[in-house]
Coordinates of C-alpha atoms and ligand atoms in Angstrom, one line a residue:
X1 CA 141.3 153.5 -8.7
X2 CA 141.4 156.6 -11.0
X3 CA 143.1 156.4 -14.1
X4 CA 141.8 152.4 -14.4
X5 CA 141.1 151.0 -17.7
X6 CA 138.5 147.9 -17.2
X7 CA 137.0 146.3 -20.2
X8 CA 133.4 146.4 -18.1
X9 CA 132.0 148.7 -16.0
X10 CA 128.7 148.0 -14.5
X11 CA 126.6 150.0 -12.8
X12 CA 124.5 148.9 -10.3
X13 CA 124.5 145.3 -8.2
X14 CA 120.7 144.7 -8.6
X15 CA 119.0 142.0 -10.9
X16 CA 120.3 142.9 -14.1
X17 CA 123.5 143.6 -12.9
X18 CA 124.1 140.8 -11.1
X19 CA 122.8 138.9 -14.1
X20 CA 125.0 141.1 -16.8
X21 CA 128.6 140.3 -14.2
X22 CA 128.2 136.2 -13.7
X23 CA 127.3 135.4 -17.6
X24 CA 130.2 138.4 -18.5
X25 CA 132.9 136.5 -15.9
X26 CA 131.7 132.9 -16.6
X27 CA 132.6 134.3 -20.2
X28 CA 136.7 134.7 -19.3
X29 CA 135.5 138.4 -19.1
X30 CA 136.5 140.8 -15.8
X31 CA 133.6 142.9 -15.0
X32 CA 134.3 146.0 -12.0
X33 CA 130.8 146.8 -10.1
X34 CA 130.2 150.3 -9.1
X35 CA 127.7 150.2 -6.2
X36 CA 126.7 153.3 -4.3
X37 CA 125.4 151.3 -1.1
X38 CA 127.5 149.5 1.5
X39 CA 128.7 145.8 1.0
X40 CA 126.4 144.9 3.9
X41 CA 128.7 142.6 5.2
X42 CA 129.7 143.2 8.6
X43 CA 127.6 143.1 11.5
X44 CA 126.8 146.3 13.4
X45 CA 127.3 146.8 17.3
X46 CA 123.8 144.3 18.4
X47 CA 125.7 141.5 16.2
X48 CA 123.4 141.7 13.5
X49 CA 124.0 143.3 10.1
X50 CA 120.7 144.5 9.6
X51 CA 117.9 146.1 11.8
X52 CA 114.2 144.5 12.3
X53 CA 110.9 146.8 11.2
X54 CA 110.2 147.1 14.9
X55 CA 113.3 148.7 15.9
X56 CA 114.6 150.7 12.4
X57 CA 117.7 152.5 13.2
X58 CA 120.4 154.4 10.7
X59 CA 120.9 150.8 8.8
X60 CA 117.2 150.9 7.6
X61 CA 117.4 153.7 5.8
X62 CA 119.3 156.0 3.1
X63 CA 120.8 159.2 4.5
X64 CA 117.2 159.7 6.2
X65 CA 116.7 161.6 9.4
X66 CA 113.6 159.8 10.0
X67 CA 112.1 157.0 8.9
X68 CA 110.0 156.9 5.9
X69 CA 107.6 153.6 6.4
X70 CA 104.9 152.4 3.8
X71 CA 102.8 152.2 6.6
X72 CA 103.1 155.4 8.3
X73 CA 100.3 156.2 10.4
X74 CA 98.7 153.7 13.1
X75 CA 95.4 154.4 15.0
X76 CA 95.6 158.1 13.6
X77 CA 98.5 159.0 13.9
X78 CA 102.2 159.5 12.2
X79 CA 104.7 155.9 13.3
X80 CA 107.9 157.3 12.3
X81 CA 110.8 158.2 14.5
X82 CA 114.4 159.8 14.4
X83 CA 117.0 157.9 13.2
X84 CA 121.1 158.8 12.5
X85 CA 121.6 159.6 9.0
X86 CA 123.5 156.8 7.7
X87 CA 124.1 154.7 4.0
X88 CA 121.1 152.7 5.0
X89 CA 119.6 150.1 2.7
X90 CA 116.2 151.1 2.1
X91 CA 115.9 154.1 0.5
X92 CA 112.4 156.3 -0.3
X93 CA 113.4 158.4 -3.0
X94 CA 110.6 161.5 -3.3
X95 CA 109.4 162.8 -6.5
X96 CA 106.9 165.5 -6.8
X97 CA 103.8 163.3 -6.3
X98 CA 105.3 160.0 -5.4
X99 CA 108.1 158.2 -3.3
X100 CA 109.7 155.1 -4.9
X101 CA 111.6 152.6 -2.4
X102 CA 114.5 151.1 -3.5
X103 CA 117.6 149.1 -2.3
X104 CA 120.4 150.0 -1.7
X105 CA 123.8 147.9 -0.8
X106 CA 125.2 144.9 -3.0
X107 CA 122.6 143.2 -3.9
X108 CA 120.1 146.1 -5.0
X109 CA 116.8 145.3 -4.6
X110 CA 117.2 141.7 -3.2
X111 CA 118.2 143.3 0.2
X112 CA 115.2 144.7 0.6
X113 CA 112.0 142.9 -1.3
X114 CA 109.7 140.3 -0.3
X115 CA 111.2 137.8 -2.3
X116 CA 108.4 137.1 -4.1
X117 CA 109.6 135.1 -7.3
X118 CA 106.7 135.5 -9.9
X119 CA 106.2 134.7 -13.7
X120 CA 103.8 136.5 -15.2
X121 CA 101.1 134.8 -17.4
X122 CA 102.5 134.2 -20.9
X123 CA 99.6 136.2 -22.2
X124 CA 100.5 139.2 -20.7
X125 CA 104.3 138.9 -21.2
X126 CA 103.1 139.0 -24.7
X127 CA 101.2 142.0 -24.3
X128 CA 103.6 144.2 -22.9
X129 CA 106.6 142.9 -24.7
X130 CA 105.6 141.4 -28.3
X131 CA 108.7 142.0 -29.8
X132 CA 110.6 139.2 -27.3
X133 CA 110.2 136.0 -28.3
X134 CA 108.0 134.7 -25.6
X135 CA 108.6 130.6 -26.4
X136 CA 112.7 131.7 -25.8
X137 CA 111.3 133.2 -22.1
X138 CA 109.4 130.5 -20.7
X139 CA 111.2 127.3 -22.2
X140 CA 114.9 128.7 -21.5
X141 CA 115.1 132.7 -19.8
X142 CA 112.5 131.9 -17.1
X143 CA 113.9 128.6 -15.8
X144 CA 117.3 129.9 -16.1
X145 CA 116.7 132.9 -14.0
X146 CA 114.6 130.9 -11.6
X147 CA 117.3 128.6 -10.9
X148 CA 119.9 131.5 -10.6
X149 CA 117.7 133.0 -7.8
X150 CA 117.3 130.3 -5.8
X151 CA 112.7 130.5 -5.9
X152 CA 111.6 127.8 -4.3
X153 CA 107.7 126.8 -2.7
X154 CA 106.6 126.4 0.5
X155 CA 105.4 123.0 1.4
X156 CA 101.8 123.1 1.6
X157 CA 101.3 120.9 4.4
X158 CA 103.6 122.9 6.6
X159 CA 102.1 125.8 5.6
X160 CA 98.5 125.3 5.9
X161 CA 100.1 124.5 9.9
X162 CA 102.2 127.0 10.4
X163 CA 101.1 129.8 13.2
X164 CA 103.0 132.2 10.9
X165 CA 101.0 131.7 8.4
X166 CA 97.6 132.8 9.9
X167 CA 97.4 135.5 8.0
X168 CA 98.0 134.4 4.9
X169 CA 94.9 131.8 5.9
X170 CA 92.8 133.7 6.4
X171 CA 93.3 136.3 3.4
X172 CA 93.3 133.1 1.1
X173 CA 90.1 132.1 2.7
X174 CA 88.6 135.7 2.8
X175 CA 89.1 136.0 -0.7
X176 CA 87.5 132.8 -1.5
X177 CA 84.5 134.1 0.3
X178 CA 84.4 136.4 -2.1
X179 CA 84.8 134.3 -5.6
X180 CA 88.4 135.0 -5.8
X181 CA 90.8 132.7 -6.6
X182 CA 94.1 132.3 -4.5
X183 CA 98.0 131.2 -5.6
X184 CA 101.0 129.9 -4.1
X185 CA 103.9 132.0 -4.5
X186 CA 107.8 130.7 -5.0
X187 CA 109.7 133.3 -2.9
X188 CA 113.6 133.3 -2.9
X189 CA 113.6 133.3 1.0
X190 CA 114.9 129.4 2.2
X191 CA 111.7 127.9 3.0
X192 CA 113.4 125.0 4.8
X193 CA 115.5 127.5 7.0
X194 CA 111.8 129.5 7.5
X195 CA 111.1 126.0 8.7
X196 CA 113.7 125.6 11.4
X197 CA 113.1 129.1 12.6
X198 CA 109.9 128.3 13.6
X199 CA 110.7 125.4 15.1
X200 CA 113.8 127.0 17.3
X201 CA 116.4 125.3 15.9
X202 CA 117.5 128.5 13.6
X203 CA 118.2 131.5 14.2
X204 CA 114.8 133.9 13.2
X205 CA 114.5 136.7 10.4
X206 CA 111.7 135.8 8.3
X207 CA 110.1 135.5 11.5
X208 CA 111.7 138.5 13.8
X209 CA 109.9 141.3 11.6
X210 CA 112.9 141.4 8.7
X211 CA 112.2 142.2 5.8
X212 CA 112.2 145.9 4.0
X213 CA 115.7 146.7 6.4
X214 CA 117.0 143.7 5.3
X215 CA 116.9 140.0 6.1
X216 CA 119.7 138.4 8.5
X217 CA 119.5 134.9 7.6
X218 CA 117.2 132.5 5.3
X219 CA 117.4 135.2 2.0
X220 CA 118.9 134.5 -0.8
X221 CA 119.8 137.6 -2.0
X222 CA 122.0 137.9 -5.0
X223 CA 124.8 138.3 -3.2
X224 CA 124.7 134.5 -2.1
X225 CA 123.2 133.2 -5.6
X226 CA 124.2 135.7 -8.8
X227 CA 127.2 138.0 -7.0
X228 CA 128.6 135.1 -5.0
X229 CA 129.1 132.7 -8.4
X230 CA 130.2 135.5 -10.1
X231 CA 132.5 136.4 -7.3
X232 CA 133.8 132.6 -7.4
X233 CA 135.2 133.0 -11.4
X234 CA 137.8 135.6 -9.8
X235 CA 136.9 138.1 -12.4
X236 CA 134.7 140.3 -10.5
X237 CA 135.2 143.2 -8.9
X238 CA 132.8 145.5 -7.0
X239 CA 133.6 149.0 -5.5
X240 CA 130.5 149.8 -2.8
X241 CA 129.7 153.3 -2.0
X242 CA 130.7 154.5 -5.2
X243 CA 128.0 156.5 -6.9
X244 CA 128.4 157.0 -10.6
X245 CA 127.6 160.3 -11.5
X246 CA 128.9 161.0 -15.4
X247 CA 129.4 158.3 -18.7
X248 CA 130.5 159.9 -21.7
X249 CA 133.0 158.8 -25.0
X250 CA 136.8 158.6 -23.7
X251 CA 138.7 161.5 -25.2
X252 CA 141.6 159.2 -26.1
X253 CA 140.9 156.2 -28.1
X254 CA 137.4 154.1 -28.1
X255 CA 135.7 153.3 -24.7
X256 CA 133.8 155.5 -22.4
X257 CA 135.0 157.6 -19.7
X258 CA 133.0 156.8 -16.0
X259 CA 133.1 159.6 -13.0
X260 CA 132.2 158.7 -9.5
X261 CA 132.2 159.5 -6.4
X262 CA 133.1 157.7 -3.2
X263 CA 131.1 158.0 -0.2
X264 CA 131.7 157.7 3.7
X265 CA 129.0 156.3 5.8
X266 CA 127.5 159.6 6.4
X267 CA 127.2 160.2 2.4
X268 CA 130.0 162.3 1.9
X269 CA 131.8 162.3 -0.9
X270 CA 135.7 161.7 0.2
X271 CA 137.0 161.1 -3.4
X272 CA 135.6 162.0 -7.2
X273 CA 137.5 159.2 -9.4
X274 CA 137.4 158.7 -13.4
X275 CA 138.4 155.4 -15.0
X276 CA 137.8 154.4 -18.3
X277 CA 135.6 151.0 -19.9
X278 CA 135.6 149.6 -23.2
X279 CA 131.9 148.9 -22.0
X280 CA 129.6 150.2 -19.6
X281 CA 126.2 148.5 -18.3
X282 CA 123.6 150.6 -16.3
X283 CA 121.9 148.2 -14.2
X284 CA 121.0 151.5 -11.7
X285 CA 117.6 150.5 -11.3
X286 CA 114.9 152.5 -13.3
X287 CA 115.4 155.2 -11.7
X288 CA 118.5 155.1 -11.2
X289 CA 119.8 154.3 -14.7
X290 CA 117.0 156.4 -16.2
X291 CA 118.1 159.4 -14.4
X292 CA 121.9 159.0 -15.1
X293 CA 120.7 158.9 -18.7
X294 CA 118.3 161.4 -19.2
X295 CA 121.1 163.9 -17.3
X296 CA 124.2 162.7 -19.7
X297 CA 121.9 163.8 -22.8
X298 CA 120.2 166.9 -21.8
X299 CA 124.2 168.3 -20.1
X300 CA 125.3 167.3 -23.6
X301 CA 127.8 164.2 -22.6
X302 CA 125.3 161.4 -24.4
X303 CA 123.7 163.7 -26.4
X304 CA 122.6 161.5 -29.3
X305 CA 120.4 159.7 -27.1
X306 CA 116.9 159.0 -28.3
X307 CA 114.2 161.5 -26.8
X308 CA 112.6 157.8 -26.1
X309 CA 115.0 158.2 -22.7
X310 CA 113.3 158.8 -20.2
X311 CA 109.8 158.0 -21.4
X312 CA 107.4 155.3 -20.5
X313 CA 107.7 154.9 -16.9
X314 CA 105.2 153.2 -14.8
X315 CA 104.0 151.6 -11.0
X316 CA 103.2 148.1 -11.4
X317 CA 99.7 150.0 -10.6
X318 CA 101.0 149.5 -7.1
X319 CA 98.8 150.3 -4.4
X320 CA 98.6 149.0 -0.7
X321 CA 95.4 148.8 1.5
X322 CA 94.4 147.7 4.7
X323 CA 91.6 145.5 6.0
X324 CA 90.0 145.1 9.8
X325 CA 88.9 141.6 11.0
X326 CA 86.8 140.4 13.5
X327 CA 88.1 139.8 16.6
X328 CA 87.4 135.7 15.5
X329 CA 89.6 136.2 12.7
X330 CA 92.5 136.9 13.9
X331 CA 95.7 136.6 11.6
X332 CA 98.8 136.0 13.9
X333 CA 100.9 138.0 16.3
X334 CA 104.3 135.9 14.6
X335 CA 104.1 136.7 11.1
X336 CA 106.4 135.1 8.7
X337 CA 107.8 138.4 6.2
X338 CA 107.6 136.6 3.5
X339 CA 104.4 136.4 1.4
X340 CA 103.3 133.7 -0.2
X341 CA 99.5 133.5 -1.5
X342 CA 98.8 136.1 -4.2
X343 CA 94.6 136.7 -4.8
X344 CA 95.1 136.2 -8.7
X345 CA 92.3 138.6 -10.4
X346 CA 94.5 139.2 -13.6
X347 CA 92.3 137.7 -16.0
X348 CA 89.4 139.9 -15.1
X349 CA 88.8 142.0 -18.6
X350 CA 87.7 145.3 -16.4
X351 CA 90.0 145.1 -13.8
X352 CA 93.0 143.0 -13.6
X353 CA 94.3 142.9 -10.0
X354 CA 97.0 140.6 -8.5
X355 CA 97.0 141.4 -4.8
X356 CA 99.8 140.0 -2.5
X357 CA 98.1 139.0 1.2
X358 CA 100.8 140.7 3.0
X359 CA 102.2 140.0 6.6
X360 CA 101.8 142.8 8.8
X361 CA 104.9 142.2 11.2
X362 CA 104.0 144.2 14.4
X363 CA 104.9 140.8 16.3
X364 CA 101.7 141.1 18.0
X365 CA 98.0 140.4 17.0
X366 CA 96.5 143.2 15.7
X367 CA 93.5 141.7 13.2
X368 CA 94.6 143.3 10.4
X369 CA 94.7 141.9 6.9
X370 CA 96.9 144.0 4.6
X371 CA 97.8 143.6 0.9
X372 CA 99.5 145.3 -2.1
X373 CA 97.7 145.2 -5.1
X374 CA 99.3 145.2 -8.4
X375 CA 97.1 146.6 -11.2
X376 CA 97.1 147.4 -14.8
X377 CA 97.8 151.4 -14.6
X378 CA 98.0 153.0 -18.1
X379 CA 99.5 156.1 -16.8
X380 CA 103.2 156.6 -17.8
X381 CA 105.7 159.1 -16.4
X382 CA 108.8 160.9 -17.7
X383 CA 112.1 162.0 -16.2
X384 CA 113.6 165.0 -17.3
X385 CA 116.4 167.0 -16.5
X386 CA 116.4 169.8 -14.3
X387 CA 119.0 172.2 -15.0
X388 CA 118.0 174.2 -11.9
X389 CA 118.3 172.3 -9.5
X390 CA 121.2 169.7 -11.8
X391 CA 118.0 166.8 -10.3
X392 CA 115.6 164.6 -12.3
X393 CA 112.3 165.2 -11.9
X394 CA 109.6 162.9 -12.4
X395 CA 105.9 163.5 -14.2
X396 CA 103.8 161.2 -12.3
X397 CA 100.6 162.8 -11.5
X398 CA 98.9 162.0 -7.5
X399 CA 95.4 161.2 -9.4
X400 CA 97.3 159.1 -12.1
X401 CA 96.9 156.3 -9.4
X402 CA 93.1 156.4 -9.4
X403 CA 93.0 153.6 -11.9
X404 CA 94.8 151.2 -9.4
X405 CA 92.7 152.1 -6.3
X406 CA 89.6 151.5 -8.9
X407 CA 90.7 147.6 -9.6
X408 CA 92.0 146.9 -6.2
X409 CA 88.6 148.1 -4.9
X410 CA 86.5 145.9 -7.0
X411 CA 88.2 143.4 -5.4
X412 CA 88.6 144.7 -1.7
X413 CA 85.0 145.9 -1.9
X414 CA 83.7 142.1 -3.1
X415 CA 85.8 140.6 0.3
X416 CA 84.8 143.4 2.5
X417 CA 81.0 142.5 1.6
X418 CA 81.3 138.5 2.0
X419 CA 83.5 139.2 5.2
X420 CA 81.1 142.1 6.6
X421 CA 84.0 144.0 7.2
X422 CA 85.8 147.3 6.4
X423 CA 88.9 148.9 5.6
X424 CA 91.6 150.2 8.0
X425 CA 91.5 154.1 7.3
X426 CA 94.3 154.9 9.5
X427 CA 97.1 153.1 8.2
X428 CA 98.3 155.5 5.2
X429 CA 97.2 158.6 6.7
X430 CA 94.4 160.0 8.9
X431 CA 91.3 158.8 7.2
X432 CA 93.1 157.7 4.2
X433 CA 92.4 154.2 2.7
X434 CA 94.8 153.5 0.2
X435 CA 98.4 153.5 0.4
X436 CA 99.0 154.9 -3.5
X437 CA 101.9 157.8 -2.3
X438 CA 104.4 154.8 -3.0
X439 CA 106.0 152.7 -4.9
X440 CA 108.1 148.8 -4.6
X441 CA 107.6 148.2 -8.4
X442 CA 109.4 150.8 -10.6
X443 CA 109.3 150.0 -13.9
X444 CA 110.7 151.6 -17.3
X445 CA 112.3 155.0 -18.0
X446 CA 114.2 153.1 -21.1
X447 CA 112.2 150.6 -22.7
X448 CA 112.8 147.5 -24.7
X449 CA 112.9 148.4 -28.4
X450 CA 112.3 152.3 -27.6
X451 CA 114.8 153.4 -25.8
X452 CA 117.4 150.8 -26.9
X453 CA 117.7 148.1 -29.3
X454 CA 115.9 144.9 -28.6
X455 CA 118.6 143.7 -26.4
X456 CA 119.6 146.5 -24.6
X457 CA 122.1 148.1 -26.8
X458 CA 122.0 152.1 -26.7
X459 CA 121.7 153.1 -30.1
X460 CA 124.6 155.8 -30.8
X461 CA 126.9 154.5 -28.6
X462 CA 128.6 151.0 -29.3
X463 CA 129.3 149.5 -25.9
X464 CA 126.3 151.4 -23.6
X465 CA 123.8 148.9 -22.5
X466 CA 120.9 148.8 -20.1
X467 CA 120.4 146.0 -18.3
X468 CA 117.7 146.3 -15.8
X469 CA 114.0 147.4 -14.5
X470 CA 114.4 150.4 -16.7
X471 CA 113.6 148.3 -19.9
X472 CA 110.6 147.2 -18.7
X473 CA 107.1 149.2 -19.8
X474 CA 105.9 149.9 -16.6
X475 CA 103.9 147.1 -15.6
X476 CA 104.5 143.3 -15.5
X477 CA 101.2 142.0 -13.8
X478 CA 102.8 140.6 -11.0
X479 CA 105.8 141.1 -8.7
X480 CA 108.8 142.1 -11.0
X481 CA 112.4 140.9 -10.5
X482 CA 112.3 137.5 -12.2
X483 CA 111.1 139.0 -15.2
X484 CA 114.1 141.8 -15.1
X485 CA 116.4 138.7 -14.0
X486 CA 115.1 136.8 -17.2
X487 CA 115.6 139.6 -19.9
X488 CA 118.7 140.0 -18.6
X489 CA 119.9 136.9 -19.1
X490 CA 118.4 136.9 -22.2
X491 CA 120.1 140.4 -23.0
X492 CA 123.6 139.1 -21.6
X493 CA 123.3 135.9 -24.2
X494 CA 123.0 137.8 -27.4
X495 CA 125.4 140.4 -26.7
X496 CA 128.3 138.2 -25.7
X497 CA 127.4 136.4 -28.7
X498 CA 127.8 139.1 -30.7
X499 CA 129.4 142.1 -29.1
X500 CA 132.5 140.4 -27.3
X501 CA 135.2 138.7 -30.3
Ligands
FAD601 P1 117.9 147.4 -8.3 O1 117.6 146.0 -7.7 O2 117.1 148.5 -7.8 O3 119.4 147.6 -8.3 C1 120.0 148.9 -8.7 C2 121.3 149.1 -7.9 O4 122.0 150.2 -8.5 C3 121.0 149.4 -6.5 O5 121.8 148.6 -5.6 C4 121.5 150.9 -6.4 O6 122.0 151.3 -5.1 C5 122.5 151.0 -7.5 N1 122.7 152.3 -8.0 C6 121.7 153.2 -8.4 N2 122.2 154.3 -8.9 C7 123.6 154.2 -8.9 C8 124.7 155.0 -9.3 N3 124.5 156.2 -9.9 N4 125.9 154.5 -9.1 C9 126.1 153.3 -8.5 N5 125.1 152.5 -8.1 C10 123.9 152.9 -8.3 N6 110.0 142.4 -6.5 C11 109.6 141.1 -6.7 O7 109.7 140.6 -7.8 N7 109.1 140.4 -5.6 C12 109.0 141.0 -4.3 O8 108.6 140.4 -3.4 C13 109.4 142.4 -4.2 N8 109.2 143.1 -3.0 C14 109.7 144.3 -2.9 C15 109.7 145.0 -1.6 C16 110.2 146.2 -1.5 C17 110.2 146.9 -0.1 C18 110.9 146.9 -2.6 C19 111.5 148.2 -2.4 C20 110.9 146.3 -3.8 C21 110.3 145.0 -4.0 N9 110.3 144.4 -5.2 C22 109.9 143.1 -5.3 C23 110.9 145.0 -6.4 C24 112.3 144.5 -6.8 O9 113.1 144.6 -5.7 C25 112.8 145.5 -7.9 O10 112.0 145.4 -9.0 C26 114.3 145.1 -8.4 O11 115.2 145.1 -7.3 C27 114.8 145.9 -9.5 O12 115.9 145.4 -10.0 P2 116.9 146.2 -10.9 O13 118.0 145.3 -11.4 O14 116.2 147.0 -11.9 O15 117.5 147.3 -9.9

């Protein structure tokens, strides 16, 4: 309520908030979550709490009018319909030249992904971030945030029989057609529920087209791993649809003072409430704690933040494309939602590529193989603050993704020619191959060692951390949240150790 005094405030229930509130609790410390989604807990009026892909209604998407798919055009023309505007999950936040899709709820991110549970080679760990000690990651950081999120493998030997797998078959062997070599992929989803579903005995999700609206059953989002144990000290609390909208030094004593507002479903703001927080976390995503940021020091309420806020944002070197099969290779009309064969082209010297063989859940056969292709994209963006419009804006360029569509091609091109095939053209727009208008991946905004201190610590302000996506540069070479999850729980360890006494 207003007026509160909590020790810690964090903002934001995605990875490296979830991460930042269990190691804070398991501490003896309370933590009180500010989440601007819904608590995605009750089920709507059809029994379920979320919506499918096929059927997207107001619960798919954040305060939208109509949906916003990554996939937006089929067989020439525009596939997306009128919805209510509601606190949906999903949101597609527009920029100038891009849109980047987030979650939104408890849980963040881990609503919506594709549970995709990937650690990047050491190598390249090393690369982006030399000044972590990468022996610490992959002997203690790695395993421990593996083991918070629940990854586990599919069994091969159900997999390689498993109708809802066809697709990921066939791009496996369509890529080794080429030269290409293929991976497994842990995922977070339960592979043994996965199992049952396709056997009858469970209810289905992974298999009934759920995935970017949410999953019903088999997912195990952080809030039944992270939130759930943190939830089980007794020291958390989390207040959904609360957006934070202000941080700045208390005017009475030490601490920082936090504005928010409450929302209704509709997104109206019923209440604006200030408490106060020895310490505040910004686990907003890296967009969302970037802009929060870069608008506290340009309105003057943070202002000795480093210009370094803001800077260094990046894609993953996302991109998504589509390919058409024969009609004798046909990939499944029951798609399991949640990939797990990744093409892994990252050692290439020219162009690194690690493309995810991606289901295409239109729960009918349609031949179509479809991936999203993470790349090594040197462009960087920057959010600034608008004082016009009070908005963020962000710098990225439309032809800054030119890089990515130039790796993922030399990849796509290589299986197109073994496979005698082509590429779907109408998937991303009318004659438009490459879905590079969007974003899953966003990455940086206030990096590791730039923006902060090597942990996280804002320098200036005693007791302002970041904690999530945001401290990443850009690009982690494969699919991101287990490395956020990991320097978080790095993060978490040295600053309890040294910042709580
Ligand atoms: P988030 O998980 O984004 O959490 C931030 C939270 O803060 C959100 O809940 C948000 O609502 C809240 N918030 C923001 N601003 C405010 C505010 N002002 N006040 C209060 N709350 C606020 N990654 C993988 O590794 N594997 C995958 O398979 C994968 N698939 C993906 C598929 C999709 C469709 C999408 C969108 C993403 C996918 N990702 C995947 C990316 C992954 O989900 C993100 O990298 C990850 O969630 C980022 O974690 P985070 O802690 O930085 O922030």
């Amino acid at each position: 309520s207003s007026g509160d005094h909590v020790p810690v405030l964090v903002v934001g229930t995605g990875y490296g908030g979830a991460v930042t509130a269990l190691r804070l609790t398991q501490a003896g410390i309370p933590v009180a979550m500010v989440e601007m989604g819904q608590s995605w807990s009750t089920p709507g009026s059809d029994g379920k709490i979320f919506c499918n892909m096929l059927k997207p209604d107001g619960r798919a998407y954040w305060l939208r009018t109509e949906t916003d798919q990554p996939v937006s055009y089929f067989l020439g023309a525009p596939y997306n319909k009128s919805i209510p505007s509601y606190t949906g999950v999903l949101d597609s936040e527009h920029f100038a030249n891009t849109r980047v899709y987030q979650g939104r709820g408890v849980g963040g991110g881990s609503l919506v992904n594709g549970g995709m549970a990937v650690v990047p080679k050491r190598w390249y760990f090393e690369e982006i971030l030399p000044q972590v000690d990468a022996d610490a990651m992959y002997n203690v950081y790695y395993p421990r945030a593996n083991a918070g999120l629940g990854a586990n493998s599919v069994d091969p030997a159900w997999y390689n029989s498993a109708s809802c797998y066809q697709y990921a078959r066939v791009g496996s062997s369509q890529a080794g057609d080429a030269g290409f070599n293929t991976v497994f992929v842990p995922n977070v989803y339960s592979f043994p529920y996965m199992q049952r579903e396709l056997a009858g005995s469970a209810p289905r999700s992974a298999l009934a087209s759920e995935v970017i609206y949410g999953n019903n059953y088999g997912k195990q989002s952080l809030d039944k791993t992270y939130l759930a144990a943190a939830a089980a000290t007794g020291r958390l609390s989390i207040s959904p649809l609360h957006k934070v909208t202000a941080v700045s030094p208390a005017a009475v004593g030490s601490g920082y003072s936090v504005t928010m507002e409450q929302l209704d479903t509709g997104g109206n703001v019923v209440a604006v409430k200030t408490v106060t927080a020895d310490k505040v976390f910004f686990g907003a995503g890296s967009v969302g704690t970037s802009k929060l940021l870069v608008t506290m020091r340009d309105t003057g309420l943070l202002p000795d933040l480093p210009a370094a806020v803001g800077q260094g944002w990046g894609n993953n070197g996302n991109v998504m494309v589509g390919r058409a099969n024969y009609l004798w290779a046909p990939t499944g009309g029951l798609q399991a939602c949640m990939p797990v064969r990744g093409i892994d082209n990252w050692a290439d010297p020219t162009y690194p590529c690690f493309a995810e063989i991606s289901p295409f859940p239109a729960g009918t056969e349609l031949w179509i193989s479809l991936y999203l292709a993470i790349t090594k994209n040197p462009n960087r963006a920057t959010f600034t603050y608008n004082p016009g419009t009070g908005g963020v804006d962000l710098s990225w360029q439309a032809s800054w993704t030119q890089p990515s569509i130039t790796a993922a091609a030399n990849v796509f091109d290589r299986i197109n020619k073994a496979e005698g095939t082509i590429y779907r053209t109408d998937l991303f727009g009318v004659y438009k191959t490459w879905g590079d208008d969007f974003v899953y991946h966003p990455l940086g905004g206030c990096v590791l060692g730039k923006a902060t201190d090597l942990y996280g610590r804002l320098p200036g302000y005693p007791g302002l951390y970041v904690t999530d996506g945001s401290l990443i540069p850009g690009s982690t070479g494969v699919n991101p949240f287990v490395t956020i999850t990991a320097l978080a729980e790095r993060n978490i360890e040295n600053v309890i150790a040294n910042d709580f006494g």
